[in-house]
CSV table of C-alpha atoms and ligand atoms in Angstrom, one decimal:
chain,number,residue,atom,x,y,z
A,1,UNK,CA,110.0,101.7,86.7
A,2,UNK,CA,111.6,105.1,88.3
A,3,UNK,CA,114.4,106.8,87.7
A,4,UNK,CA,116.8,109.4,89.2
A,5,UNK,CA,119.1,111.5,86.9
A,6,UNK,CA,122.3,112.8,87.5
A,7,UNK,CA,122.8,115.7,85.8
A,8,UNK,CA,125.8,118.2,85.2
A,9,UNK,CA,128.9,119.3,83.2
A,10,UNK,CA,131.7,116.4,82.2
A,11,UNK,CA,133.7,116.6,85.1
A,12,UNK,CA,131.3,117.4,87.9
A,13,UNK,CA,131.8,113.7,89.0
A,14,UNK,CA,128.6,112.2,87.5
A,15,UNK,CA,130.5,108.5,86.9
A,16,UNK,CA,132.0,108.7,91.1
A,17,UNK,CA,129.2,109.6,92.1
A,18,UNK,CA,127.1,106.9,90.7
A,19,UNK,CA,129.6,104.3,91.2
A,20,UNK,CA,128.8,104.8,95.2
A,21,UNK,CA,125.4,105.3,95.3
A,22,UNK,CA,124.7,102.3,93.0
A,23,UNK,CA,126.0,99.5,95.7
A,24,UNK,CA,124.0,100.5,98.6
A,25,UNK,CA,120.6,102.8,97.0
A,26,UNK,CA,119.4,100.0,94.8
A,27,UNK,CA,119.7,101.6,91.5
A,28,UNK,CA,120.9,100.5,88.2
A,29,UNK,CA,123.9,102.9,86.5
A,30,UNK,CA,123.1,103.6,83.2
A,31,UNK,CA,125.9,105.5,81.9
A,32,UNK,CA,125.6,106.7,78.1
A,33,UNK,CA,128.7,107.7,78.0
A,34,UNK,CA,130.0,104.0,79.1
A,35,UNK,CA,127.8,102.3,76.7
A,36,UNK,CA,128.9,104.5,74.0
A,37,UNK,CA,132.5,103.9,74.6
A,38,UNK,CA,131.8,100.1,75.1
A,39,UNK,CA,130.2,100.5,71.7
A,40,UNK,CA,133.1,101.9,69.8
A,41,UNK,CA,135.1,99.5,71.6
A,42,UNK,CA,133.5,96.4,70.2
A,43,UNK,CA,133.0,98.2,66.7
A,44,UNK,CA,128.8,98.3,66.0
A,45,UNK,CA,127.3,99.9,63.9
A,46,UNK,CA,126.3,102.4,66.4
A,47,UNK,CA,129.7,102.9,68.1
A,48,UNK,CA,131.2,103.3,64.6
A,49,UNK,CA,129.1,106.4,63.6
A,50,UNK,CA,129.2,107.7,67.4
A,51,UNK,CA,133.2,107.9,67.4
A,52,UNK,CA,133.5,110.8,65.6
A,53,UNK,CA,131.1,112.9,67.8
A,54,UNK,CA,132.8,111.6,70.9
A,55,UNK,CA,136.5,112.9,69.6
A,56,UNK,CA,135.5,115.7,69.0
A,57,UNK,CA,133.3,116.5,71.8
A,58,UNK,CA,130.3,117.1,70.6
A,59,UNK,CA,126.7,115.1,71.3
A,60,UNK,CA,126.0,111.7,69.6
A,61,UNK,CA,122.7,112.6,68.0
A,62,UNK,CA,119.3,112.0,69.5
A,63,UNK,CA,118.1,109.5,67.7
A,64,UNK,CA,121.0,106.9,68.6
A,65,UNK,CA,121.0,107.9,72.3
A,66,UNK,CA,117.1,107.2,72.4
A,67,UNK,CA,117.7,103.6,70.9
A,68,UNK,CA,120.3,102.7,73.2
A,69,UNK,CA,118.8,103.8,76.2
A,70,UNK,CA,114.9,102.0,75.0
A,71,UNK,CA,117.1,98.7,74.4
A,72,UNK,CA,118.7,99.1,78.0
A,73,UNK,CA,115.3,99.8,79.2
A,74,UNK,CA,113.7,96.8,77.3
A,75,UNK,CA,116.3,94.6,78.6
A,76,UNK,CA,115.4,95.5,82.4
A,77,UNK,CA,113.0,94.4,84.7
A,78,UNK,CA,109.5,96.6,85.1
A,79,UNK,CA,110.0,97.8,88.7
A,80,UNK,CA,113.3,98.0,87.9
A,81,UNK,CA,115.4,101.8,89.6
A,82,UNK,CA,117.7,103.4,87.3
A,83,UNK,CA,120.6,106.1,87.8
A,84,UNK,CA,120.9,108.3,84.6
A,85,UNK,CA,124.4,109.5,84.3
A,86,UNK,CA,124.6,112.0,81.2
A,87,UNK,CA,121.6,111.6,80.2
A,88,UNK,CA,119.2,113.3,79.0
A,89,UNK,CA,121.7,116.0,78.1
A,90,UNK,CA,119.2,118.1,75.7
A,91,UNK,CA,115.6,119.0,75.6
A,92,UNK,CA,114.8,117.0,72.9
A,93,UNK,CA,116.2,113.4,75.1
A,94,UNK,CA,114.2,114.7,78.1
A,95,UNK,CA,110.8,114.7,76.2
A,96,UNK,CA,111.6,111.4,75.3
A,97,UNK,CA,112.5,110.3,78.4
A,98,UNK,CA,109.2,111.6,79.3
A,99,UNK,CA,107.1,109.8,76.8
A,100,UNK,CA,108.9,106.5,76.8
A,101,UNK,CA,108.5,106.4,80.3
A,102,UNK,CA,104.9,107.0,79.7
A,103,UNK,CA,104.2,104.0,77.4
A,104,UNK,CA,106.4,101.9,80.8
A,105,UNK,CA,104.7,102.9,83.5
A,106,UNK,CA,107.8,105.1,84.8
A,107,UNK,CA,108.7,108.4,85.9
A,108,UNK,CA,111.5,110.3,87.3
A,109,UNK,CA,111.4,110.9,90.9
A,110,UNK,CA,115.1,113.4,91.3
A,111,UNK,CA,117.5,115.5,89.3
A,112,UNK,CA,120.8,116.4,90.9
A,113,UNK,CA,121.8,119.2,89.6
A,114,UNK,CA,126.1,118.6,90.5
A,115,UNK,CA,127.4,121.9,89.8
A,116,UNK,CA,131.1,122.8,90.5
A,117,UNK,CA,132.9,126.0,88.9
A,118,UNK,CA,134.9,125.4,85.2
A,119,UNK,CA,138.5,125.9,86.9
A,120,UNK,CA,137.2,122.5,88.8
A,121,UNK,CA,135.8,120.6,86.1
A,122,UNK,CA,139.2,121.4,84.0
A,123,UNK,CA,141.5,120.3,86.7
A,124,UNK,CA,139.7,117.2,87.2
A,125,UNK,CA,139.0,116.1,83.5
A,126,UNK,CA,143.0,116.6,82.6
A,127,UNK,CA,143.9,114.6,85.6
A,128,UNK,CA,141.6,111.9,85.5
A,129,UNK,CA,142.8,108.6,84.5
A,130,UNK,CA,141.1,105.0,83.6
A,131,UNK,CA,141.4,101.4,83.8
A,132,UNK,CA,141.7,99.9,80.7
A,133,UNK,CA,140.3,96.5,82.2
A,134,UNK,CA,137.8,97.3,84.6
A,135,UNK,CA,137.2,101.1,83.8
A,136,UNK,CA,137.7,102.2,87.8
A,137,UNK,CA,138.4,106.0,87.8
A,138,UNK,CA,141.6,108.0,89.1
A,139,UNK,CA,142.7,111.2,89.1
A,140,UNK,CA,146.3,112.1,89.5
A,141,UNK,CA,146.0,114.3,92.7
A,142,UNK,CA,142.5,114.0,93.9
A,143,UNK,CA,142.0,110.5,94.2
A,144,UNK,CA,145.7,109.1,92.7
A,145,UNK,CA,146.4,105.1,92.9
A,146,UNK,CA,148.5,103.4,95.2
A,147,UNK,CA,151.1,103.0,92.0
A,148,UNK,CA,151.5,105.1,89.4
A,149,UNK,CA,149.7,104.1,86.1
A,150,UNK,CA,148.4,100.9,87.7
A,151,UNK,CA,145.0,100.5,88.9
A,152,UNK,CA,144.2,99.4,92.5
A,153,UNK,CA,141.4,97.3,91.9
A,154,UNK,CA,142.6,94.8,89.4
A,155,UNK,CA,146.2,95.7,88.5
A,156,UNK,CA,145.1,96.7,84.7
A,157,UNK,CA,146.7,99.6,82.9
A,158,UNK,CA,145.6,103.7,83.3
A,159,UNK,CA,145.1,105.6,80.1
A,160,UNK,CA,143.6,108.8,79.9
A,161,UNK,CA,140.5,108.9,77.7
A,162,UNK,CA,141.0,110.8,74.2
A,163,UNK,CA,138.7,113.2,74.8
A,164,UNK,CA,140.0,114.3,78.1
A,165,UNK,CA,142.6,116.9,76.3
A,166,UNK,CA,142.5,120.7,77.2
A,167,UNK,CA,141.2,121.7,73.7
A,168,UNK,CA,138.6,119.0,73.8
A,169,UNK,CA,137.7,119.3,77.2
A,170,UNK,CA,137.1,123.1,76.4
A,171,UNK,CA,134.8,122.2,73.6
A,172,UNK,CA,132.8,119.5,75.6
A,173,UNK,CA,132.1,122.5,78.5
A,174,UNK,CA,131.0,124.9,75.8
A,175,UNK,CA,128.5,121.8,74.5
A,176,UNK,CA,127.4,121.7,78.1
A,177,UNK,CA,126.9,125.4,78.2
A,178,UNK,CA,124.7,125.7,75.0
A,179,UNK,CA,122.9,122.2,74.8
A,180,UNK,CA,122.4,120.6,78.3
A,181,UNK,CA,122.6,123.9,80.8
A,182,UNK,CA,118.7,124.3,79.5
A,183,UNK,CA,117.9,121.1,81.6
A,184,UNK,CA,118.4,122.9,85.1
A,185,UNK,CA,115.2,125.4,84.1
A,186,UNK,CA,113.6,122.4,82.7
A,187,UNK,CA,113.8,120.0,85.8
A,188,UNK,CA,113.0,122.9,88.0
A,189,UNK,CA,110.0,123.5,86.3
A,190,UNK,CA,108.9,120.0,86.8
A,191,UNK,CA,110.2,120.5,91.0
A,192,UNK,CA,112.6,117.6,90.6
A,193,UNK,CA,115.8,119.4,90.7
A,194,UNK,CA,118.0,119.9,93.6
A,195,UNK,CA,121.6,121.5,93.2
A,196,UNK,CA,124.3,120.2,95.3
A,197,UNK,CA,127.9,121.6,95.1
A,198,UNK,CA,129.7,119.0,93.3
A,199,UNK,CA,133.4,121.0,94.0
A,200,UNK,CA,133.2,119.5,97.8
A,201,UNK,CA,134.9,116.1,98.3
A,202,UNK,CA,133.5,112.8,96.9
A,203,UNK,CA,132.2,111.4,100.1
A,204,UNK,CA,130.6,114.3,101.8
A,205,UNK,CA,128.8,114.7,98.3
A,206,UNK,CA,127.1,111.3,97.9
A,207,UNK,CA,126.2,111.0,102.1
A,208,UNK,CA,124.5,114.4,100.8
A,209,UNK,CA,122.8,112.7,97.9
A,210,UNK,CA,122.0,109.3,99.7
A,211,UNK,CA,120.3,111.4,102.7
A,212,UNK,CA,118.2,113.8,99.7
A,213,UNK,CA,116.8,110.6,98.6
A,214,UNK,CA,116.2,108.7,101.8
A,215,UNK,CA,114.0,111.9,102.4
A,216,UNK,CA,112.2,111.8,98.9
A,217,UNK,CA,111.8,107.6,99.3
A,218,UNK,CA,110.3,108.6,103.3
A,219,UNK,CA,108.1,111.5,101.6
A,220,UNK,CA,106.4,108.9,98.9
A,221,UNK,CA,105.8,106.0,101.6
B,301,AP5,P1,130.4,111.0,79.2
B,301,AP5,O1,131.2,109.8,79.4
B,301,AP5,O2,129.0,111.0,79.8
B,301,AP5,O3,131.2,112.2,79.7
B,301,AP5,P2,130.9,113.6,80.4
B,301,AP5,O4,129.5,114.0,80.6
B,301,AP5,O5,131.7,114.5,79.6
B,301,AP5,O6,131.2,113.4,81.8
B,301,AP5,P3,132.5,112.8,82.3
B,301,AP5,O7,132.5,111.3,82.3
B,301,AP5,O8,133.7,113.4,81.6
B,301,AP5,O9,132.6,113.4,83.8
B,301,AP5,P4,131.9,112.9,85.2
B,301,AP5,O10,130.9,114.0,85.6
B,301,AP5,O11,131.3,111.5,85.1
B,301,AP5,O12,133.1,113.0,86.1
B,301,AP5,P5,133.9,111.8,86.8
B,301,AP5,O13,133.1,111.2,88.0
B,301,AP5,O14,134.5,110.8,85.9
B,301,AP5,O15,130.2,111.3,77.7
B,301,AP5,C1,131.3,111.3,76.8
B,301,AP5,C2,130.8,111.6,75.4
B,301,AP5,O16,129.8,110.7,75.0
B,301,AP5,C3,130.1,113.0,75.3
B,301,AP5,O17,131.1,114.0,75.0
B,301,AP5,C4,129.2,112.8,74.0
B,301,AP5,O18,129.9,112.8,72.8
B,301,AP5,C5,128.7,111.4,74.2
B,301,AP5,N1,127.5,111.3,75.0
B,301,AP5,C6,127.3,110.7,76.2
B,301,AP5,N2,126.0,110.8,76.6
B,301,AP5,C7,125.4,111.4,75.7
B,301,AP5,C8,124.0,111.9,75.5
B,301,AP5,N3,123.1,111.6,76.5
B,301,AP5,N4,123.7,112.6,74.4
B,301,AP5,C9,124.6,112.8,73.5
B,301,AP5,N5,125.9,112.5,73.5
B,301,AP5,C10,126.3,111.8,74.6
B,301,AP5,O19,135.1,112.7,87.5
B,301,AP5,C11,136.1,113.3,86.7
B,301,AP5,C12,137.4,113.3,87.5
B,301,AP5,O20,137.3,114.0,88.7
B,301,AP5,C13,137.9,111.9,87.9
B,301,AP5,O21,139.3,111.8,87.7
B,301,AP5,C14,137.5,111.7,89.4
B,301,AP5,O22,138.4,110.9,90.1
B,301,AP5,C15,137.6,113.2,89.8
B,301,AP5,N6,136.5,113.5,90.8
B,301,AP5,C16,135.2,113.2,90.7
B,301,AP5,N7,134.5,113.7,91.8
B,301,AP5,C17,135.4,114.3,92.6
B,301,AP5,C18,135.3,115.0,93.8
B,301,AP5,N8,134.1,115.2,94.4
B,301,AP5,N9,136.4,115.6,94.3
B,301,AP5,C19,137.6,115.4,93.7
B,301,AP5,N10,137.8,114.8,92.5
B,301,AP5,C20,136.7,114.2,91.9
């Protein structure tokens, strides 16, 4: 079992990034934030006590994260390659990470570090828009849909998700700041992190990625 994390601040383009890469590197998306929002969606136990956190933009606590992410990792095959996105987002989910993978067999084998400057993270998090149905992601002017409010891939409805508002978006930046940031030193510690500037256009970004871990996958054969 390996795994690759995508790491940086909402907004970098963690979830566009990963929904390119996944097709054609082989690796399973495993998106906390999805599967938190799928959870509030259908109304579990979990996603009812996560909710609140999520609104207000603040981080679901450890302990839930850890159980969703084991049971998404129990449910997967043994050799199986996974794409963090958001996650692990503090110090605390990284050691985890770390010893879970210990019991499996696993390890991580990158970090990208996306970074991109707050005035870009704010434009894009206002603008973004989702599909209700299928959950393909817009944004108003970088990347709008052929029709207005309607997405491309299967006609369904855009909304924008409730915590992309200014005030919350502000607050979920100054989380990043004080409980994630730490990651960068951490990963670099372990030599796993690379930074790539994230404020450069989508598809220049991932060729960038997929050729950084062509290089790693040549390096280990
Ligand atoms: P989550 O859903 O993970 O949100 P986030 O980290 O805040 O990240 P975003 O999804 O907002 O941004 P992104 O980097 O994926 O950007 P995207 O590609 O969509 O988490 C939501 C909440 O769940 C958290 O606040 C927390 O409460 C909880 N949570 C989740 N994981 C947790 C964890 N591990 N621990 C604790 N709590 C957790 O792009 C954004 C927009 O920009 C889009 O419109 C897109 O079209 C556009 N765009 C993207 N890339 C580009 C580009 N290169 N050029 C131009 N536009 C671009």
């Amino acid at each position: 079992m390996e795994a690759i994390i995508l790491l940086g601040a909402p907004g970098s383009g963690k979830g566009t990034a990963a929904e390119r890469l996944r097709a054609d590197c082989g690796l399973q998306h495993v998106s906390t934030g999805d599967m938190l929002r799928e959870a509030v969606k259908a109304g579990t136990p979990l996603g009812v006590e996560a909710d609140g956190y999520m609104k207000r933009g603040e981080l679901v606590p450890d302990g839930l994260i850890m159980r969703l992410v084991e049971s998404r990792l129990d449910n997967g095959r043994a050799d199986a390659r996974y794409m963090f996105d958001g996650f692990p987002r503090t110090t605390a989910q990284a050691k985890q990470l770390d010893s879970t993978f210990l019991k499996r067999n696993g390890r991580v084998t990158n970090v990208f570090f996306l970074d991109a400057p707050r005035a870009v993270l704010m434009q894009r998090l206002t603008g973004r828009r989702v599909c209700r149905k299928c959950g393909a992601v817009f944004h108003v002017a970088n990347m709008p849909p052929r029709k207005a409010g309607v997405c491309d891939v299967c006609g369904g409805e855009l909304y924008q998700r409730s915590d992309d508002s200014e005030a919350t978006i502000a607050n979920r930046l100054d989380v990043y700041n004080r409980q994630t940031e730490s990651l960068i030193s951490w990963y670099t510690g372990k030599n796993l992190l690379v930074r790539v500037d994230s404020s450069r256009n989508a598809d220049v970004l991932v060729k960038d990625i997929r050729l950084l871990l062509n290089e790693s996958l040549g390096k280990r054969a």
